[in-house]
PDB file of C-alpha atoms and ligand atoms in Angstrom:
ATOM      1  CA  MET A  19      13.769  23.753  -3.078  1.00 68.00           C
ATOM      2  CA  PRO A  20      14.332  20.449  -1.313  1.00 93.00           C
ATOM      3  CA  VAL A  21      15.228  16.970  -2.417  1.00 98.00           C
ATOM      4  CA  VAL A  22      12.623  14.216  -2.859  1.00 98.00           C
ATOM      5  CA  VAL A  23      13.006  10.436  -2.803  1.00 98.00           C
ATOM      6  CA  TYR A  24      10.977   8.613  -5.421  1.00 98.00           C
ATOM      7  CA  PRO A  25      10.914   4.969  -4.271  1.00 98.00           C
ATOM      8  CA  GLY A  26       9.692   1.889  -6.100  1.00 97.00           C
ATOM      9  CA  SER A  27      10.499  -1.572  -7.350  1.00 95.00           C
ATOM     10  CA  PHE A  28      10.794  -0.240 -10.909  1.00 96.00           C
ATOM     11  CA  ASN A  29      10.624  -3.744 -12.310  1.00 93.00           C
ATOM     12  CA  PRO A  30      10.833  -2.453 -14.960  1.00 95.00           C
ATOM     13  CA  PHE A  31      11.170   1.349 -15.020  1.00 97.00           C
ATOM     14  CA  THR A  32       8.493   2.630 -17.443  1.00 98.00           C
ATOM     15  CA  HIS A  33       7.679   5.854 -19.304  1.00 98.00           C
ATOM     16  CA  GLY A  34       5.055   6.491 -16.595  1.00 98.00           C
ATOM     17  CA  HIS A  35       7.810   6.537 -13.959  1.00 98.00           C
ATOM     18  CA  ALA A  36      10.002   8.790 -16.128  1.00 98.00           C
ATOM     19  CA  ASN A  37       7.102  11.216 -16.592  1.00 98.00           C
ATOM     20  CA  LEU A  38       6.700  11.458 -12.813  1.00 98.00           C
ATOM     21  CA  VAL A  39      10.417  12.201 -12.375  1.00 98.00           C
ATOM     22  CA  GLU A  40      10.225  14.908 -15.067  1.00 98.00           C
ATOM     23  CA  ARG A  41       7.268  16.607 -13.367  1.00 98.00           C
ATOM     24  CA  ALA A  42       8.838  16.285  -9.907  1.00 98.00           C
ATOM     25  CA  LEU A  43      11.777  18.354 -11.192  1.00 97.00           C
ATOM     26  CA  ASN A  44       9.333  21.303 -11.394  1.00 97.00           C
ATOM     27  CA  LEU A  45       8.733  20.941  -7.655  1.00 97.00           C
ATOM     28  CA  PHE A  46      12.096  19.800  -6.282  1.00 98.00           C
ATOM     29  CA  ASP A  47      15.743  20.631  -6.896  1.00 97.00           C
ATOM     30  CA  LYS A  48      16.744  17.007  -7.020  1.00 98.00           C
ATOM     31  CA  VAL A  49      14.981  13.650  -7.370  1.00 98.00           C
ATOM     32  CA  ILE A  50      16.597  10.575  -5.816  1.00 98.00           C
ATOM     33  CA  VAL A  51      15.091   7.480  -7.414  1.00 98.00           C
ATOM     34  CA  GLY A  52      15.326   4.806  -4.716  1.00 98.00           C
ATOM     35  CA  ILE A  53      15.059   1.274  -6.013  1.00 97.00           C
ATOM     36  CA  GLY A  54      13.975  -1.023  -3.223  1.00 93.00           C
ATOM     37  CA  THR A  55      12.383  -4.383  -2.718  1.00 83.00           C
ATOM     38  CA  SER A  56       8.823  -5.176  -1.760  1.00 77.00           C
ATOM     39  CA  VAL A  57       7.732  -8.228   0.247  1.00 74.00           C
ATOM     40  CA  ASP A  58       4.715  -8.527  -2.094  1.00 74.00           C
ATOM     41  CA  LYS A  59       6.773  -8.629  -5.260  1.00 71.00           C
ATOM     42  CA  ASP A  60       9.577 -10.970  -6.154  1.00 64.00           C
ATOM     43  CA  PRO A  61      11.692  -8.941  -8.579  1.00 63.00           C
ATOM     44  CA  ASP A  62      12.985 -11.055 -11.422  1.00 63.00           C
ATOM     45  CA  VAL A  63      15.577  -8.464 -12.339  1.00 71.00           C
ATOM     46  CA  TYR A  64      18.548  -8.042  -9.967  1.00 83.00           C
ATOM     47  CA  LEU A  65      18.774  -4.760  -8.080  1.00 90.00           C
ATOM     48  CA  SER A  66      22.071  -3.889  -9.791  1.00 91.00           C
ATOM     49  CA  GLU A  67      20.463  -4.401 -13.215  1.00 92.00           C
ATOM     50  CA  ARG A  68      17.400  -2.344 -12.291  1.00 94.00           C
ATOM     51  CA  ILE A  69      19.695   0.469 -11.127  1.00 96.00           C
ATOM     52  CA  ALA A  70      21.721   0.398 -14.368  1.00 96.00           C
ATOM     53  CA  LEU A  71      18.603   0.346 -16.578  1.00 97.00           C
ATOM     54  CA  CYS A  72      16.967   3.128 -14.600  1.00 97.00           C
ATOM     55  CA  ARG A  73      20.122   5.282 -14.922  1.00 98.00           C
ATOM     56  CA  THR A  74      20.083   4.754 -18.679  1.00 98.00           C
ATOM     57  CA  ALA A  75      16.368   5.616 -18.905  1.00 98.00           C
ATOM     58  CA  LEU A  76      16.956   8.858 -16.960  1.00 98.00           C
ATOM     59  CA  GLU A  77      20.325   9.969 -18.337  1.00 97.00           C
ATOM     60  CA  ASP A  78      18.801  12.907 -20.269  1.00 96.00           C
ATOM     61  CA  PHE A  79      17.787  14.581 -17.004  1.00 96.00           C
ATOM     62  CA  GLY A  80      21.414  15.115 -15.948  1.00 96.00           C
ATOM     63  CA  ASP A  81      22.660  15.402 -12.395  1.00 96.00           C
ATOM     64  CA  ARG A  82      19.390  16.613 -10.844  1.00 98.00           C
ATOM     65  CA  VAL A  83      18.288  12.976 -10.943  1.00 98.00           C
ATOM     66  CA  VAL A  84      20.219  10.341  -8.993  1.00 98.00           C
ATOM     67  CA  VAL A  85      19.430   6.614  -8.975  1.00 98.00           C
ATOM     68  CA  LYS A  86      20.299   4.518  -5.917  1.00 97.00           C
ATOM     69  CA  GLY A  87      19.350   1.090  -4.601  1.00 96.00           C
ATOM     70  CA  PHE A  88      18.392   0.329  -1.025  1.00 95.00           C
ATOM     71  CA  ASN A  89      17.741  -2.870   0.917  1.00 92.00           C
ATOM     72  CA  GLY A  90      16.388  -1.652   4.247  1.00 93.00           C
ATOM     73  CA  LEU A  91      13.439   0.447   5.300  1.00 97.00           C
ATOM     74  CA  LEU A  92      12.336   3.282   3.057  1.00 98.00           C
ATOM     75  CA  VAL A  93      12.180   5.755   5.955  1.00 98.00           C
ATOM     76  CA  GLU A  94      15.834   4.997   6.764  1.00 98.00           C
ATOM     77  CA  PHE A  95      16.821   5.507   3.133  1.00 98.00           C
ATOM     78  CA  VAL A  96      14.984   8.849   3.117  1.00 98.00           C
ATOM     79  CA  ARG A  97      16.746   9.999   6.287  1.00 97.00           C
ATOM     80  CA  ALA A  98      20.137   8.810   4.999  1.00 98.00           C
ATOM     81  CA  ASN A  99      19.613  11.079   1.998  1.00 98.00           C
ATOM     82  CA  ASN A 100      18.977  14.081   4.269  1.00 97.00           C
ATOM     83  CA  THR A 101      15.441  14.722   3.165  1.00 98.00           C
ATOM     84  CA  ARG A 102      11.924  14.079   4.486  1.00 97.00           C
ATOM     85  CA  PHE A 103       9.933  13.979   1.269  1.00 98.00           C
ATOM     86  CA  ILE A 104       8.675  10.870  -0.518  1.00 98.00           C
ATOM     87  CA  LEU A 105       7.141  11.063  -3.986  1.00 98.00           C
ATOM     88  CA  ARG A 106       4.699   8.492  -5.369  1.00 97.00           C
ATOM     89  CA  GLY A 107       2.446   8.406  -8.428  1.00 97.00           C
ATOM     90  CA  LEU A 108      -1.277   7.684  -8.268  1.00 96.00           C
ATOM     91  CA  ARG A 109      -3.027   6.057 -11.216  1.00 94.00           C
ATOM     92  CA  THR A 110      -6.292   4.663  -9.920  1.00 87.00           C
ATOM     93  CA  LEU A 111      -8.400   4.231  -6.786  1.00 85.00           C
ATOM     94  CA  THR A 112      -6.698   0.884  -6.278  1.00 85.00           C
ATOM     95  CA  ASP A 113      -3.365   2.692  -6.085  1.00 90.00           C
ATOM     96  CA  TYR A 114      -4.917   5.051  -3.541  1.00 91.00           C
ATOM     97  CA  ASP A 115      -5.642   2.212  -1.066  1.00 92.00           C
ATOM     98  CA  TYR A 116      -2.161   0.729  -1.485  1.00 93.00           C
ATOM     99  CA  GLU A 117      -0.429   4.101  -1.214  1.00 95.00           C
ATOM    100  CA  PHE A 118      -2.355   5.176   1.869  1.00 95.00           C
ATOM    101  CA  GLN A 119      -1.538   1.956   3.676  1.00 95.00           C
ATOM    102  CA  MET A 120       2.193   2.464   2.990  1.00 96.00           C
ATOM    103  CA  LEU A 121       1.966   6.164   3.780  1.00 96.00           C
ATOM    104  CA  GLU A 122       0.353   5.594   7.169  1.00 97.00           C
ATOM    105  CA  MET A 123       2.788   2.825   8.091  1.00 97.00           C
ATOM    106  CA  ASN A 124       5.744   5.003   7.154  1.00 98.00           C
ATOM    107  CA  ARG A 125       4.216   7.924   9.023  1.00 96.00           C
ATOM    108  CA  HIS A 126       4.180   5.794  12.161  1.00 97.00           C
ATOM    109  CA  LEU A 127       7.808   4.862  11.594  1.00 98.00           C
ATOM    110  CA  ASP A 128       8.795   8.498  11.082  1.00 98.00           C
ATOM    111  CA  PRO A 129       6.204  11.255  11.612  1.00 97.00           C
ATOM    112  CA  GLU A 130       8.585  13.869  10.154  1.00 97.00           C
ATOM    113  CA  ILE A 131       8.323  12.388   6.664  1.00 96.00           C
ATOM    114  CA  GLU A 132       5.884  13.965   4.210  1.00 96.00           C
ATOM    115  CA  TYR A 133       4.408  12.321   1.126  1.00 96.00           C
ATOM    116  CA  VAL A 134       3.882  14.057  -2.204  1.00 96.00           C
ATOM    117  CA  LEU A 135       1.357  12.135  -4.316  1.00 96.00           C
ATOM    118  CA  LEU A 136       1.239  13.160  -7.960  1.00 97.00           C
ATOM    119  CA  PRO A 137      -1.470  11.917 -10.306  1.00 95.00           C
ATOM    120  CA  THR A 138       0.047   9.933 -13.155  1.00 95.00           C
ATOM    121  CA  ALA A 139      -0.149  11.688 -16.535  1.00 95.00           C
ATOM    122  CA  SER A 140      -3.374  10.496 -18.241  1.00 95.00           C
ATOM    123  CA  GLN A 141      -1.271   9.261 -21.147  1.00 96.00           C
ATOM    124  CA  TRP A 142       0.280   6.655 -18.808  1.00 97.00           C
ATOM    125  CA  SER A 143      -2.578   6.029 -16.372  1.00 94.00           C
ATOM    126  CA  PHE A 144      -3.115   2.510 -17.736  1.00 95.00           C
ATOM    127  CA  LEU A 145       0.565   1.570 -17.670  1.00 97.00           C
ATOM    128  CA  SER A 146       1.658  -1.143 -15.234  1.00 96.00           C
ATOM    129  CA  ALA A 147       5.134  -2.646 -14.805  1.00 95.00           C
ATOM    130  CA  THR A 148       3.520  -6.041 -14.153  1.00 94.00           C
ATOM    131  CA  ARG A 149       1.649  -5.956 -17.478  1.00 96.00           C
ATOM    132  CA  VAL A 150       4.824  -4.810 -19.264  1.00 97.00           C
ATOM    133  CA  ARG A 151       6.696  -7.816 -17.853  1.00 94.00           C
ATOM    134  CA  GLU A 152       3.878 -10.140 -18.858  1.00 95.00           C
ATOM    135  CA  ILE A 153       3.737  -8.823 -22.427  1.00 96.00           C
ATOM    136  CA  ALA A 154       7.533  -9.031 -22.765  1.00 95.00           C
ATOM    137  CA  SER A 155       7.623 -12.573 -21.385  1.00 93.00           C
ATOM    138  CA  LEU A 156       5.177 -13.641 -24.075  1.00 94.00           C
ATOM    139  CA  GLY A 157       7.228 -12.068 -26.842  1.00 94.00           C
ATOM    140  CA  GLY A 158       5.101  -8.901 -27.196  1.00 96.00           C
ATOM    141  CA  ASP A 159       6.418  -5.475 -28.154  1.00 96.00           C
ATOM    142  CA  VAL A 160       6.828  -3.189 -25.122  1.00 97.00           C
ATOM    143  CA  SER A 161       8.791  -0.448 -26.876  1.00 97.00           C
ATOM    144  CA  ALA A 162       5.895   2.029 -26.487  1.00 98.00           C
ATOM    145  CA  PHE A 163       6.066   1.727 -22.703  1.00 98.00           C
ATOM    146  CA  VAL A 164       9.746   1.629 -21.743  1.00 98.00           C
ATOM    147  CA  HIS A 165      13.164   3.007 -22.755  1.00 98.00           C
ATOM    148  CA  PRO A 166      14.777   0.992 -25.609  1.00 98.00           C
ATOM    149  CA  ALA A 167      17.473  -0.326 -23.234  1.00 97.00           C
ATOM    150  CA  VAL A 168      14.776  -1.651 -20.888  1.00 97.00           C
ATOM    151  CA  ALA A 169      12.851  -3.225 -23.790  1.00 97.00           C
ATOM    152  CA  ALA A 170      16.029  -4.925 -25.017  1.00 96.00           C
ATOM    153  CA  HIS A 171      16.802  -6.229 -21.527  1.00 95.00           C
ATOM    154  CA  LEU A 172      13.275  -7.605 -21.111  1.00 94.00           C
ATOM    155  CA  ALA A 173      13.377  -9.275 -24.507  1.00 91.00           C
ATOM    156  CA  ILE A 174      16.493 -11.201 -23.522  1.00 89.00           C
ATOM    157  CA  ASN A 175      15.912 -11.822 -19.821  1.00 82.00           C
ATOM    158  CA  ASN A 176      12.178 -12.071 -19.269  1.00 67.00           C
ATOM    159  CA  GLN A 177      11.423 -15.348 -20.988  1.00 62.00           C
ATOM    160  CA  PRO A 178       8.507 -17.445 -19.680  1.00 59.00           C
ATOM    161  CA  LYS A 179       9.602 -19.826 -16.949  1.00 53.00           C
ATOM    162  CA  SER A 180       9.349 -23.504 -17.839  1.00 53.00           C
ATOM    163  CA  GLU A 181       6.999 -25.676 -15.718  1.00 52.00           C
TER     164      GLU A 181
HETATM  165  O1  PNS B 204       6.830   0.059  -6.831  1.00 52.04           O
HETATM  166  P1  PNS B 204       6.404  -0.611  -5.584  1.00 52.04           P
HETATM  167  O2  PNS B 204       6.578  -2.092  -5.702  1.00 52.04           O
HETATM  168  O3  PNS B 204       5.028  -0.235  -5.153  1.00 52.04           O
HETATM  169  O4  PNS B 204       7.428  -0.116  -4.446  1.00 52.04           O
HETATM  170  C1  PNS B 204       7.289  -0.562  -3.146  1.00 52.04           C
HETATM  171  C2  PNS B 204       8.440  -0.035  -2.272  1.00 52.04           C
HETATM  172  C3  PNS B 204       9.761  -0.590  -2.761  1.00 52.04           C
HETATM  173  C4  PNS B 204       8.471   1.484  -2.308  1.00 52.04           C
HETATM  174  C5  PNS B 204       8.123  -0.510  -0.820  1.00 52.04           C
HETATM  175  O5  PNS B 204       7.923  -1.898  -0.785  1.00 52.04           O
HETATM  176  C6  PNS B 204       9.205  -0.131   0.177  1.00 52.04           C
HETATM  177  O6  PNS B 204       9.219   0.970   0.657  1.00 52.04           O
HETATM  178  N1  PNS B 204      10.124  -1.081   0.453  1.00 52.04           N
HETATM  179  C7  PNS B 204      11.223  -0.880   1.384  1.00 52.04           C
HETATM  180  C8  PNS B 204      10.970  -1.617   2.708  1.00 52.04           C
HETATM  181  C9  PNS B 204      10.005  -0.825   3.580  1.00 52.04           C
HETATM  182  O7  PNS B 204      10.291   0.248   4.037  1.00 52.04           O
HETATM  183  N2  PNS B 204       8.811  -1.402   3.775  1.00 52.04           N
HETATM  184  C10 PNS B 204       7.745  -0.785   4.543  1.00 52.04           C
HETATM  185  C11 PNS B 204       6.810  -0.026   3.631  1.00 52.04           C
HETATM  186  S1  PNS B 204       5.412   0.518   4.535  1.00 52.04           S
END
């Protein structure tokens, strides 16, 4: 079975993301989690920190899961990893619009690339990294949504910005 790239900002990496990786391992030999940057989102956690936290959150899966960062185009990252499959999770109809726009753009950039869209587990269908960041920045408990190492990092580093 082939290798799949699971790209995202993962700011932060949540239990919803981990669930998708776990289920993708039933379909693919190896999952490469590709942590990139989005022009729409200004990540407040450095790429190197997001990579380290994501590795910690996924360490139980062993060597079938690899975490890497990338700065360029997703299609180039996919090709550099010798695969043509991209995995994304779908929570809601809003996600559907966003995903299809990206999918079609990437398809124009490289028609050989195929997308695998997996519905998010219902348990995590409400979970959003943005809301997790917001809750953490206001001192709320996010331990139900993220790995303990991620929760600890958010508690220290995601303080509200002063005016
Ligand atoms: O979790 P996100 O924020 O929805 O992930 C978005 C991400 C990082 C997958 C996307 O912005 C991306 O692919 N960035 C790399 C640059 C790129 O290829 N942009 C064109 C996308 S159509």
